[in-house]
GROMACS .gro file of C-alpha atoms in nm:
model
  258
    1MET     CA    1   4.054   0.894   2.322
    2TYR     CA    2   3.976   0.556   2.465
    3ASP     CA    3   4.063   0.211   2.319
    4PHE     CA    4   3.783  -0.018   2.302
    5PRO     CA    5   3.904  -0.399   2.362
    6ILE     CA    6   3.628  -0.592   2.206
    7THR     CA    7   3.719  -0.908   2.355
    8ASN     CA    8   3.671  -0.753   2.693
    9LEU     CA    9   3.300  -0.705   2.634
   10GLY     CA   10   3.234  -0.790   3.007
   11HIS     CA   11   3.393  -0.472   3.085
   12ALA     CA   12   3.267  -0.248   2.782
   13SER     CA   13   2.977  -0.110   2.970
   14SER     CA   14   3.205   0.082   3.186
   15TYR     CA   15   3.348   0.245   2.841
   16LEU     CA   16   3.001   0.280   2.674
   17GLY     CA   17   2.817   0.489   2.942
   18PRO     CA   18   2.962   0.829   2.924
   19LEU     CA   19   3.122   0.808   2.567
   20THR     CA   20   2.988   0.953   2.260
   21ARG     CA   21   3.081   0.872   1.894
   22ARG     CA   22   3.324   1.128   1.872
   23SER     CA   23   3.520   1.029   2.189
   24LEU     CA   24   3.521   0.663   2.131
   25SER     CA   25   3.799   0.487   1.941
   26LEU     CA   26   3.688   0.137   1.799
   27ARG     CA   27   4.068   0.006   1.763
   28LEU     CA   28   4.029  -0.376   1.805
   29SER     CA   29   4.313  -0.508   2.053
   30LEU     CA   30   4.373  -0.826   2.215
   31PRO     CA   31   4.567  -0.738   2.510
   32ARG     CA   32   4.683  -1.062   2.715
   33PRO     CA   33   4.526  -0.911   3.039
   34PHE     CA   34   4.164  -0.965   2.906
   35LYS     CA   35   4.221  -1.337   2.767
   36GLN     CA   36   4.027  -1.473   3.072
   37GLN     CA   37   3.746  -1.215   3.040
   38ARG     CA   38   3.721  -1.319   2.673
   39GLN     CA   39   3.698  -1.672   2.722
   40ALA     CA   40   3.436  -1.613   2.986
   41ILE     CA   41   3.225  -1.420   2.730
   42LEU     CA   42   3.260  -1.696   2.478
   43ARG     CA   43   3.125  -1.964   2.752
   44HIS     CA   44   2.835  -1.715   2.818
   45SER     CA   45   2.932  -1.718   3.190
   46ASN     CA   46   2.975  -1.344   3.157
   47PRO     CA   47   2.680  -1.206   2.920
   48PHE     CA   48   2.703  -0.874   2.802
   49PRO     CA   49   2.358  -0.693   2.796
   50PRO     CA   50   2.197  -0.670   2.447
   51GLU     CA   51   2.105  -0.297   2.475
   52LEU     CA   52   2.484  -0.226   2.545
   53LEU     CA   53   2.586  -0.449   2.258
   54SER     CA   54   2.338  -0.246   2.029
   55LYS     CA   55   2.496   0.077   2.150
   56ALA     CA   56   2.830  -0.090   2.098
   57LEU     CA   57   2.749  -0.168   1.757
   58ALA     CA   58   2.604   0.197   1.648
   59LEU     CA   59   2.917   0.351   1.743
   60GLN     CA   60   3.186   0.472   1.465
   61ASN     CA   61   3.548   0.586   1.492
   62GLU     CA   62   3.656   0.902   1.260
   63ASP     CA   63   3.687   0.656   0.956
   64GLY     CA   64   3.340   0.556   0.993
   65ARG     CA   65   3.419   0.207   1.105
   66SER     CA   66   3.215   0.016   1.334
   67VAL     CA   67   3.316  -0.232   1.600
   68LEU     CA   68   3.202  -0.518   1.361
   69HIS     CA   69   3.417  -0.357   1.088
   70VAL     CA   70   3.734  -0.368   1.302
   71ALA     CA   71   3.646  -0.732   1.453
   72ALA     CA   72   3.609  -0.845   1.077
   73SER     CA   73   3.931  -0.688   0.979
   74SER     CA   74   4.135  -0.832   1.266
   75GLY     CA   75   4.016  -1.184   1.223
   76HIS     CA   76   3.792  -1.238   1.528
   77PRO     CA   77   3.512  -1.479   1.416
   78GLU     CA   78   3.372  -1.508   1.794
   79VAL     CA   79   3.322  -1.124   1.828
   80VAL     CA   80   3.186  -1.094   1.462
   81LYS     CA   81   2.922  -1.381   1.573
   82ILE     CA   82   2.824  -1.214   1.856
   83LEU     CA   83   2.801  -0.866   1.715
   84SER     CA   84   2.599  -1.010   1.382
   85ASP     CA   85   2.354  -1.175   1.610
   86ILE     CA   86   2.226  -0.852   1.751
   87ASP     CA   87   1.984  -0.790   1.491
   88GLN     CA   88   1.878  -1.071   1.318
   89SER     CA   89   1.595  -0.941   1.126
   90SER     CA   90   1.810  -0.691   0.917
   91SER     CA   91   2.117  -0.698   0.715
   92VAL     CA   92   2.184  -0.332   0.742
   93VAL     CA   93   2.432  -0.405   1.010
   94VAL     CA   94   2.646  -0.642   0.833
   95ASN     CA   95   2.639  -0.426   0.517
   96GLY     CA   96   2.742  -0.094   0.687
   97LYS     CA   97   3.016   0.069   0.504
   98ASP     CA   98   3.270   0.310   0.625
   99GLU     CA   99   3.406   0.619   0.472
  100GLU     CA  100   3.575   0.431   0.203
  101GLY     CA  101   3.286   0.223   0.139
  102TRP     CA  102   3.425  -0.085   0.307
  103ALA     CA  103   3.196  -0.308   0.453
  104PRO     CA  104   3.285  -0.602   0.707
  105ILE     CA  105   3.267  -0.862   0.419
  106HIS     CA  106   3.549  -0.680   0.216
  107SER     CA  107   3.766  -0.686   0.511
  108ALA     CA  108   3.709  -1.057   0.572
  109ALA     CA  109   3.764  -1.147   0.220
  110SER     CA  110   4.094  -0.951   0.205
  111ILE     CA  111   4.246  -1.112   0.519
  112GLY     CA  112   4.124  -1.459   0.390
  113ASN     CA  113   3.914  -1.555   0.686
  114VAL     CA  114   3.656  -1.822   0.572
  115GLU     CA  115   3.461  -1.854   0.897
  116ILE     CA  116   3.436  -1.478   0.931
  117VAL     CA  117   3.296  -1.463   0.571
  118GLU     CA  118   3.069  -1.749   0.632
  119ILE     CA  119   2.916  -1.579   0.935
  120LEU     CA  120   2.882  -1.252   0.744
  121LEU     CA  121   2.701  -1.411   0.457
  122SER     CA  122   2.461  -1.613   0.668
  123LYS     CA  123   2.375  -1.278   0.844
  124GLY     CA  124   2.275  -1.145   0.484
  125ALA     CA  125   2.594  -0.971   0.386
  126ASP     CA  126   2.581  -0.860   0.022
  127VAL     CA  127   2.826  -1.073  -0.171
  128ASN     CA  128   2.834  -0.819  -0.452
  129LEU     CA  129   2.854  -0.508  -0.250
  130LYS     CA  130   3.111  -0.260  -0.392
  131ASN     CA  131   3.326  -0.003  -0.195
  132ASP     CA  132   3.425   0.333  -0.335
  133GLY     CA  133   3.681   0.152  -0.555
  134GLY     CA  134   3.418  -0.024  -0.709
  135ARG     CA  135   3.570  -0.348  -0.568
  136ALA     CA  136   3.337  -0.643  -0.436
  137ALA     CA  137   3.488  -0.911  -0.196
  138LEU     CA  138   3.580  -1.129  -0.476
  139HIS     CA  139   3.819  -0.885  -0.608
  140TYR     CA  140   4.006  -0.892  -0.290
  141ALA     CA  141   3.986  -1.282  -0.252
  142ALA     CA  142   4.121  -1.273  -0.611
  143SER     CA  143   4.381  -1.039  -0.554
  144LYS     CA  144   4.508  -1.196  -0.216
  145GLY     CA  145   4.491  -1.553  -0.370
  146TRP     CA  146   4.233  -1.712  -0.150
  147SER     CA  147   4.073  -1.992  -0.332
  148LYS     CA  148   3.866  -2.111  -0.069
  149ILE     CA  149   3.701  -1.772   0.005
  150ALA     CA  150   3.646  -1.707  -0.389
  151GLN     CA  151   3.477  -2.030  -0.413
  152LEU     CA  152   3.252  -1.957  -0.113
  153LEU     CA  153   3.158  -1.613  -0.249
  154ILE     CA  154   3.081  -1.763  -0.585
  155SER     CA  155   2.871  -2.033  -0.419
  156HIS     CA  156   2.683  -1.731  -0.261
  157GLY     CA  157   2.609  -1.563  -0.601
  158ALA     CA  158   2.923  -1.360  -0.638
  159ARG     CA  159   2.949  -1.203  -1.006
  160ILE     CA  160   3.230  -1.364  -1.175
  161ASN     CA  161   3.273  -1.071  -1.418
  162ILE     CA  162   3.213  -0.779  -1.189
  163LYS     CA  163   3.434  -0.489  -1.255
  164ASP     CA  164   3.586  -0.228  -1.042
  165LYS     CA  165   3.608   0.148  -1.101
  166VAL     CA  166   3.919   0.076  -1.331
  167GLY     CA  167   3.719  -0.200  -1.530
  168CYS     CA  168   3.934  -0.461  -1.360
  169THR     CA  169   3.736  -0.810  -1.314
  170PRO     CA  170   3.858  -1.073  -1.043
  171LEU     CA  171   4.029  -1.259  -1.311
  172HIS     CA  172   4.228  -0.930  -1.384
  173ARG     CA  173   4.314  -0.926  -1.017
  174ALA     CA  174   4.413  -1.293  -1.003
  175ALA     CA  175   4.610  -1.277  -1.304
  176SER     CA  176   4.840  -1.000  -1.155
  177THR     CA  177   4.933  -1.170  -0.849
  178GLY     CA  178   5.016  -1.518  -1.030
  179ASN     CA  179   4.774  -1.759  -0.876
  180SER     CA  180   4.703  -2.019  -1.115
  181GLU     CA  181   4.474  -2.211  -0.919
  182LEU     CA  182   4.246  -1.949  -0.861
  183CYS     CA  183   4.252  -1.835  -1.229
  184GLU     CA  184   4.167  -2.183  -1.329
  185LEU     CA  185   3.872  -2.178  -1.081
  186LEU     CA  186   3.730  -1.825  -1.200
  187ILE     CA  187   3.758  -1.937  -1.566
  188GLU     CA  188   3.559  -2.262  -1.478
  189GLU     CA  189   3.302  -2.054  -1.317
  190GLY     CA  190   3.267  -1.820  -1.632
  191ALA     CA  191   3.526  -1.552  -1.614
  192GLU     CA  192   3.587  -1.389  -1.944
  193VAL     CA  193   3.931  -1.428  -2.030
  194ASP     CA  194   3.961  -1.121  -2.250
  195SER     CA  195   3.760  -0.903  -2.058
  196VAL     CA  196   3.910  -0.543  -2.105
  197ASP     CA  197   3.970  -0.299  -1.842
  198LYS     CA  198   3.973   0.098  -1.902
  199ALA     CA  199   4.341   0.065  -2.003
  200GLY     CA  200   4.224  -0.162  -2.271
  201GLN     CA  201   4.435  -0.446  -2.090
  202THR     CA  202   4.337  -0.807  -2.035
  203PRO     CA  203   4.414  -1.046  -1.758
  204LEU     CA  204   4.656  -1.196  -1.990
  205MET     CA  205   4.831  -0.874  -2.013
  206ASN     CA  206   4.827  -0.828  -1.664
  207ALA     CA  207   5.001  -1.173  -1.610
  208VAL     CA  208   5.263  -1.081  -1.879
  209VAL     CA  209   5.327  -0.738  -1.713
  210CYS     CA  210   5.367  -0.890  -1.379
  211ASP     CA  211   5.585  -1.182  -1.539
  212ASN     CA  212   5.360  -1.453  -1.419
  213LYS     CA  213   5.429  -1.709  -1.678
  214ASP     CA  214   5.226  -1.995  -1.556
  215VAL     CA  215   4.912  -1.781  -1.515
  216ALA     CA  216   4.980  -1.633  -1.899
  217LEU     CA  217   5.019  -1.981  -2.019
  218LEU     CA  218   4.704  -2.093  -1.861
  219LEU     CA  219   4.509  -1.810  -2.011
  220ILE     CA  220   4.638  -1.893  -2.361
  221ARG     CA  221   4.524  -2.242  -2.316
  222HIS     CA  222   4.187  -2.121  -2.264
  223GLY     CA  223   4.189  -1.915  -2.561
  224ALA     CA  224   4.318  -1.554  -2.446
  225ASP     CA  225   4.375  -1.341  -2.716
  226VAL     CA  226   4.766  -1.275  -2.776
  227ASP     CA  227   4.696  -1.005  -3.046
  228VAL     CA  228   4.481  -0.753  -2.867
  229GLU     CA  229   4.609  -0.397  -2.810
  230ASP     CA  230   4.555  -0.193  -2.515
  231LYS     CA  231   4.476   0.188  -2.535
  232GLU     CA  232   4.853   0.280  -2.547
  233GLY     CA  233   4.889   0.045  -2.866
  234TYR     CA  234   5.072  -0.242  -2.723
  235THR     CA  235   4.996  -0.602  -2.772
  236VAL     CA  236   5.058  -0.882  -2.514
  237LEU     CA  237   5.389  -0.945  -2.700
  238GLY     CA  238   5.482  -0.589  -2.692
  239ARG     CA  239   5.409  -0.595  -2.298
  240ALA     CA  240   5.626  -0.893  -2.242
  241SER     CA  241   6.006  -0.915  -2.158
  242ALA     CA  242   6.255  -1.043  -2.414
  243GLU     CA  243   6.282  -1.348  -2.219
  244PHE     CA  244   5.913  -1.394  -2.192
  245ARG     CA  245   5.829  -1.347  -2.545
  246PRO     CA  246   5.947  -1.653  -2.725
  247ILE     CA  247   5.742  -1.866  -2.463
  248LEU     CA  248   5.424  -1.676  -2.538
  249ILE     CA  249   5.485  -1.712  -2.915
  250ASP     CA  250   5.546  -2.093  -2.873
  251ALA     CA  251   5.222  -2.125  -2.675
  252ALA     CA  252   5.008  -1.936  -2.897
  253LYS     CA  253   5.143  -2.118  -3.203
  254ALA     CA  254   5.046  -2.440  -3.010
  255MET     CA  255   4.703  -2.347  -2.954
  256LEU     CA  256   4.670  -2.268  -3.317
  257GLU     CA  257   4.807  -2.602  -3.430
  258GLY     CA  258   4.630  -2.801  -3.183
   0.00000   0.00000   0.00000
């Protein structure tokens, strides 16, 4: 198998000619010897023929990942811009999925690259596109704590209460990771604080199970139900540690009295 150093687009034609989809590995690399060629390409002094760019973009590795997938997941906005400009009349390229249903926007949101997400959205990326796990880009931004990415996705129409295959919303994911700022953002944008996943658990339960005290208290202040039971019959207090339980009780009492 051949490696395809995307940043060395000026030499890519020597790879693309005899190669087939099966024989080409699209692993992105940034070897130092190719730094000068990469800079030349970005200055447009070493243009890559459009027909070869199209050919490169059509190729996939054994996981169904295209060059655009790899560029997005590896954090190279310059390459993403070049590749996404190939066919400006169609969003098919930017919404292409690999074997697990991941599109470039899922990868870009997951690694927290604002510039790449902006490029993909400007080229027609579906902000609510789901992968095989039922997760959209906002799920990944929430689970990783990328507030700027989340805000960007929301501004482009991301569904706040979109659920994955196990019934988790972005707020479930953010509550699990303990990012209070992101949870606050999602709630302000309309996230349902008592949304229930397939296990019967709410974002508050997720925060409690993960011992994320600040997020749990934030959710209670926003009216999260502390008495709801999951499918195993546990309440929020039942899921809490002995140390955490009194804090939750005091917070719930304060809400009732306030």
